[in-house]
Amino acid sequence: MSYHRFGLTMTNNLGGPVFTVHCKSKDNDLGVHMVAAKTDYHFSFQPNIWKTTLFFCSFQWNNQVKQFDIFDAPRDQDDGYKFNWTIKPDGPCKLVMSYHRFGLTMTNNLGGPVFTVHCKSKDNDLGVHMVAAKTDYHFSFQPNIWKTTLFFCSFQWNNQVKQFDIFDAPRDQDDGYKFNWTIKPDGPCKLGEFSESKDGVVSLATFPDIHPDSIEGSFTTEAVVESRDTRDGVQHENEITPKRSGHVICFT
């Protein structure tokens, strides 16, 4: 059940003309509204539990009429709770806003050496950090609305230097909000999906051998066992994290 109210905003970017907008759903008629240049019309609603909510709108300015579905639950409901539409002469465009902060964790699995990591984006320099064996470095960020966010990192240990894109929005943004990288001697690997215990402890999979011509592969995590006990002469394992499948991306 969704307890969030969803919000829709339509901004007049026609370059001058006033438009009228008339939005309806199966059960609601929101009436006709006039929207001047560079102003907007907004309404909010509670979607139904069956994920079938549909609002359709008619826009009119000068001799033009545009009709379209401004909210179609199967298409839109998983994109957030606030939707911004810009109404332009050639038609409406939806701007999908991301309100989630994304988290990146890099774990030192080099087998001994400390590494330094230096991550940057176009607008942010996160500085140099030292990461000891079996510890990690973490940062979070808000991706931009154009889906072009890029963070690249340089790792150094002993006489080795590895540089790669740790977050590339077109590649990564649809994979979730938390990303775990393991830094190994032969290069970094991203676990595309990860398991969490009841205590929120991330359980990294054993990474597969990646085909030399590919940077992607599949994995299955092993179940994390919290305790073992014997009852009626039989040993029982109490699992806190079941097996899960996902994908991994590695760089060499």
CSV table of C-alpha atoms in Angstrom, one decimal:
chain,number,residue,atom,x,y,z
A,1,MET,CA,0.0,0.0,0.0
A,2,SER,CA,1.3,3.5,-0.9
A,3,TYR,CA,0.9,6.1,1.8
A,4,HIS,CA,2.6,8.9,-0.2
A,5,ARG,CA,0.7,11.6,-2.0
A,6,PHE,CA,2.0,12.1,-5.5
A,7,GLY,CA,2.5,15.6,-6.9
A,8,LEU,CA,2.3,16.8,-10.5
A,9,THR,CA,3.4,20.2,-11.7
A,10,MET,CA,3.0,21.5,-15.3
A,11,THR,CA,5.0,24.6,-16.2
A,12,ASN,CA,4.2,26.9,-19.2
A,13,ASN,CA,7.3,27.1,-21.3
A,14,LEU,CA,5.5,28.0,-24.6
A,15,GLY,CA,7.5,31.2,-24.9
A,16,GLY,CA,4.5,33.6,-24.5
A,17,PRO,CA,1.0,32.2,-24.9
A,18,VAL,CA,-1.3,31.3,-22.0
A,19,PHE,CA,-2.6,27.7,-22.1
A,20,THR,CA,-5.6,26.1,-20.6
A,21,VAL,CA,-5.3,22.6,-19.0
A,22,HIS,CA,-8.1,20.2,-18.1
A,23,CYS,CA,-7.1,17.0,-16.3
A,24,LYS,CA,-9.3,14.0,-15.4
A,25,SER,CA,-9.0,10.5,-14.0
A,26,LYS,CA,-11.7,7.9,-14.0
A,27,ASP,CA,-13.1,9.3,-10.7
A,28,ASN,CA,-12.0,12.9,-10.7
A,29,ASP,CA,-12.5,15.9,-12.9
A,30,LEU,CA,-10.1,18.7,-11.9
A,31,GLY,CA,-11.7,21.3,-14.1
A,32,VAL,CA,-10.2,23.9,-16.5
A,33,HIS,CA,-7.3,26.1,-15.4
A,34,MET,CA,-5.4,28.9,-17.2
A,35,VAL,CA,-1.6,28.9,-16.9
A,36,ALA,CA,0.3,32.1,-17.8
A,37,ALA,CA,3.8,32.0,-19.3
A,38,LYS,CA,6.5,30.8,-16.8
A,39,THR,CA,3.9,29.9,-14.2
A,40,ASP,CA,2.6,26.4,-13.4
A,41,TYR,CA,-0.4,24.4,-12.5
A,42,HIS,CA,-0.1,21.8,-9.7
A,43,PHE,CA,-2.2,19.0,-8.2
A,44,SER,CA,-1.6,16.1,-5.9
A,45,PHE,CA,-3.4,12.8,-5.5
A,46,GLN,CA,-3.2,9.4,-3.8
A,47,PRO,CA,-2.7,6.5,-6.3
A,48,ASN,CA,-4.8,3.4,-5.8
A,49,ILE,CA,-3.3,0.1,-4.4
A,50,TRP,CA,-3.7,-1.8,-7.7
A,51,LYS,CA,-1.3,0.4,-9.6
A,52,THR,CA,-3.8,1.4,-12.2
A,53,THR,CA,-4.2,5.1,-11.6
A,54,LEU,CA,-4.4,7.2,-14.7
A,55,PHE,CA,-4.7,11.0,-15.2
A,56,PHE,CA,-5.1,12.4,-18.7
A,57,CYS,CA,-4.9,16.1,-19.6
A,58,SER,CA,-5.9,18.3,-22.5
A,59,PHE,CA,-3.8,21.4,-23.2
A,60,GLN,CA,-4.9,24.3,-25.5
A,61,TRP,CA,-3.2,27.4,-26.7
A,62,ASN,CA,-3.7,29.5,-29.8
A,63,ASN,CA,-5.1,26.9,-32.3
A,64,GLN,CA,-3.2,24.0,-30.8
A,65,VAL,CA,-4.6,21.2,-28.7
A,66,LYS,CA,-2.5,18.5,-27.1
A,67,GLN,CA,-3.9,15.5,-25.2
A,68,PHE,CA,-1.8,13.0,-23.3
A,69,ASP,CA,-1.6,10.8,-20.1
A,70,ILE,CA,0.2,12.9,-17.5
A,71,PHE,CA,0.3,10.1,-15.0
A,72,ASP,CA,0.0,6.4,-15.9
A,73,ALA,CA,0.8,4.3,-12.9
A,74,PRO,CA,2.5,1.3,-14.7
A,75,ARG,CA,4.7,3.8,-16.5
A,76,ASP,CA,5.4,6.4,-13.8
A,77,GLN,CA,4.7,5.1,-10.2
A,78,ASP,CA,8.2,3.7,-9.6
A,79,ASP,CA,9.9,7.0,-10.6
A,80,GLY,CA,9.3,8.9,-7.4
A,81,TYR,CA,6.5,11.0,-5.9
A,82,LYS,CA,7.0,14.3,-7.6
A,83,PHE,CA,6.7,14.9,-11.3
A,84,ASN,CA,7.5,18.0,-13.2
A,85,TRP,CA,6.2,18.5,-16.8
A,86,THR,CA,7.4,21.3,-19.0
A,87,ILE,CA,4.9,22.3,-21.7
A,88,LYS,CA,6.7,23.4,-24.9
A,89,PRO,CA,5.4,24.3,-28.4
A,90,ASP,CA,6.4,20.8,-29.7
A,91,GLY,CA,4.8,19.0,-26.8
A,92,PRO,CA,5.1,18.1,-23.1
A,93,CYS,CA,8.3,16.7,-21.5
A,94,LYS,CA,8.4,15.0,-18.2
A,95,LEU,CA,11.4,15.8,-15.9
A,96,VAL,CA,12.0,12.8,-13.6
A,97,MET,CA,13.4,14.1,-10.3
A,98,SER,CA,15.5,11.8,-8.1
A,99,TYR,CA,15.2,12.4,-4.4
A,100,HIS,CA,17.4,9.5,-3.3
A,101,ARG,CA,20.9,9.9,-2.2
A,102,PHE,CA,23.2,7.2,-3.6
A,103,GLY,CA,25.8,5.5,-1.6
A,104,LEU,CA,29.2,4.0,-2.7
A,105,THR,CA,31.4,1.8,-0.6
A,106,MET,CA,34.9,0.6,-1.6
A,107,THR,CA,36.3,-2.3,0.5
A,108,ASN,CA,40.0,-3.1,0.6
A,109,ASN,CA,40.4,-6.8,-0.3
A,110,LEU,CA,44.0,-6.6,-1.5
A,111,GLY,CA,45.1,-9.1,1.1
A,112,GLY,CA,47.4,-6.7,3.1
A,113,PRO,CA,48.4,-3.4,1.6
A,114,VAL,CA,46.8,-0.1,2.4
A,115,PHE,CA,45.5,1.8,-0.6
A,116,THR,CA,44.8,5.4,-1.2
A,117,VAL,CA,41.7,6.5,-3.1
A,118,HIS,CA,41.0,9.8,-4.8
A,119,CYS,CA,37.5,10.3,-6.2
A,120,LYS,CA,36.2,13.2,-8.2
A,121,SER,CA,33.2,14.3,-10.3
A,122,LYS,CA,33.0,17.3,-12.6
A,123,ASP,CA,31.9,19.5,-9.6
A,124,ASN,CA,33.3,17.7,-6.6
A,125,ASP,CA,36.8,16.7,-5.5
A,126,LEU,CA,36.5,14.3,-2.5
A,127,GLY,CA,40.2,14.3,-1.6
A,128,VAL,CA,42.6,11.5,-0.9
A,129,HIS,CA,41.7,8.8,1.6
A,130,MET,CA,43.8,5.9,3.0
A,131,VAL,CA,41.9,2.6,3.4
A,132,ALA,CA,43.5,-0.2,5.5
A,133,ALA,CA,43.0,-3.9,4.7
A,134,LYS,CA,39.5,-5.2,5.3
A,135,THR,CA,38.1,-1.7,5.9
A,136,ASP,CA,36.3,0.6,3.5
A,137,TYR,CA,35.8,4.1,2.3
A,138,HIS,CA,32.2,5.4,1.7
A,139,PHE,CA,30.6,8.5,0.3
A,140,SER,CA,27.1,9.5,-0.8
A,141,PHE,CA,25.8,11.9,-3.3
A,142,GLN,CA,22.7,13.2,-5.1
A,143,PRO,CA,22.8,12.4,-8.9
A,144,ASN,CA,21.8,15.2,-11.3
A,145,ILE,CA,18.4,15.2,-13.0
A,146,TRP,CA,19.9,14.7,-16.5
A,147,LYS,CA,21.3,11.2,-15.7
A,148,THR,CA,24.9,12.3,-16.5
A,149,THR,CA,26.5,12.1,-13.1
A,150,LEU,CA,30.0,10.6,-13.2
A,151,PHE,CA,32.5,9.9,-10.4
A,152,PHE,CA,35.9,8.6,-11.3
A,153,CYS,CA,38.5,7.3,-8.8
A,154,SER,CA,42.2,6.7,-8.7
A,155,PHE,CA,43.5,3.8,-6.5
A,156,GLN,CA,47.1,3.4,-5.5
A,157,TRP,CA,49.0,0.7,-3.5
A,158,ASN,CA,52.6,-0.4,-3.7
A,159,ASN,CA,53.6,0.4,-7.2
A,160,GLN,CA,50.1,-0.1,-8.7
A,161,VAL,CA,47.7,2.6,-9.9
A,162,LYS,CA,44.2,1.8,-11.0
A,163,GLN,CA,41.8,4.4,-12.4
A,164,PHE,CA,38.2,3.8,-13.3
A,165,ASP,CA,34.6,5.3,-13.3
A,166,ILE,CA,33.1,4.2,-10.0
A,167,PHE,CA,29.7,5.7,-10.8
A,168,ASP,CA,28.5,6.3,-14.4
A,169,ALA,CA,24.8,7.3,-14.4
A,170,PRO,CA,23.9,5.7,-17.7
A,171,ARG,CA,25.5,2.4,-16.6
A,172,ASP,CA,24.6,2.4,-12.9
A,173,GLN,CA,21.7,4.6,-12.0
A,174,ASP,CA,19.0,2.1,-12.6
A,175,ASP,CA,20.7,-0.6,-10.5
A,176,GLY,CA,19.7,0.7,-7.1
A,177,TYR,CA,20.9,3.3,-4.6
A,178,LYS,CA,23.7,1.5,-2.8
A,179,PHE,CA,26.8,0.2,-4.6
A,180,ASN,CA,29.6,-2.0,-3.1
A,181,TRP,CA,33.0,-2.2,-4.8
A,182,THR,CA,35.6,-4.7,-3.7
A,183,ILE,CA,39.2,-3.6,-4.6
A,184,LYS,CA,41.3,-6.7,-5.4
A,185,PRO,CA,44.8,-7.1,-6.7
A,186,ASP,CA,43.6,-7.7,-10.3
A,187,GLY,CA,41.2,-4.7,-10.2
A,188,PRO,CA,37.9,-3.4,-8.8
A,189,CYS,CA,34.6,-5.3,-9.0
A,190,LYS,CA,31.2,-3.8,-8.4
A,191,LEU,CA,28.5,-6.0,-6.8
A,192,GLY,CA,25.4,-5.1,-8.7
A,193,GLU,CA,23.1,-6.4,-6.0
A,194,PHE,CA,24.0,-7.2,-2.4
A,195,SER,CA,22.5,-8.9,0.7
A,196,GLU,CA,22.1,-7.4,4.1
A,197,SER,CA,21.8,-9.2,7.4
A,198,LYS,CA,19.2,-8.4,10.0
A,199,ASP,CA,21.8,-6.1,11.5
A,200,GLY,CA,22.3,-4.3,8.2
A,201,VAL,CA,25.8,-5.9,7.7
A,202,VAL,CA,26.6,-6.1,4.0
A,203,SER,CA,27.5,-9.6,2.9
A,204,LEU,CA,29.7,-9.5,-0.2
A,205,ALA,CA,29.6,-12.5,-2.6
A,206,THR,CA,32.6,-14.5,-3.7
A,207,PHE,CA,33.2,-13.0,-7.1
A,208,PRO,CA,33.4,-15.2,-10.1
A,209,ASP,CA,36.1,-15.4,-12.7
A,210,ILE,CA,35.2,-12.9,-15.4
A,211,HIS,CA,35.7,-13.9,-19.0
A,212,PRO,CA,38.7,-11.9,-20.3
A,213,ASP,CA,36.7,-10.3,-23.1
A,214,SER,CA,33.9,-9.2,-20.8
A,215,ILE,CA,33.6,-6.8,-17.8
A,216,GLU,CA,30.3,-8.4,-16.7
A,217,GLY,CA,29.3,-11.7,-15.2
A,218,SER,CA,26.8,-13.4,-12.9
A,219,PHE,CA,27.1,-14.4,-9.3
A,220,THR,CA,25.2,-16.2,-6.5
A,221,THR,CA,25.8,-15.2,-2.9
A,222,GLU,CA,26.2,-17.9,-0.3
A,223,ALA,CA,23.8,-17.8,2.6
A,224,VAL,CA,25.2,-16.2,5.7
A,225,VAL,CA,24.8,-18.4,8.7
A,226,GLU,CA,24.2,-16.8,12.0
A,227,SER,CA,24.4,-19.9,14.2
A,228,ARG,CA,24.3,-23.7,14.2
A,229,ASP,CA,22.7,-25.9,16.8
A,230,THR,CA,21.8,-29.5,17.2
A,231,ARG,CA,18.2,-30.6,17.9
A,232,ASP,CA,17.1,-34.2,18.0
A,233,GLY,CA,20.5,-35.3,16.8
A,234,VAL,CA,20.3,-33.2,13.7
A,235,GLN,CA,22.5,-30.1,13.1
A,236,HIS,CA,20.4,-27.0,12.1
A,237,GLU,CA,21.7,-23.8,10.5
A,238,ASN,CA,19.9,-20.6,11.2
A,239,GLU,CA,20.3,-18.3,8.1
A,240,ILE,CA,20.1,-14.6,8.4
A,241,THR,CA,20.7,-13.9,4.7
A,242,PRO,CA,19.4,-16.3,1.9
A,243,LYS,CA,21.2,-16.9,-1.3
A,244,ARG,CA,20.6,-14.2,-3.9
A,245,SER,CA,21.6,-13.7,-7.5
A,246,GLY,CA,22.7,-10.6,-9.3
A,247,HIS,CA,25.5,-9.3,-11.6
A,248,VAL,CA,29.0,-8.0,-11.2
A,249,ILE,CA,31.1,-5.6,-13.2
A,250,CYS,CA,34.9,-5.8,-13.0
A,251,PHE,CA,37.7,-3.6,-14.3
A,252,THR,CA,41.2,-4.8,-14.8
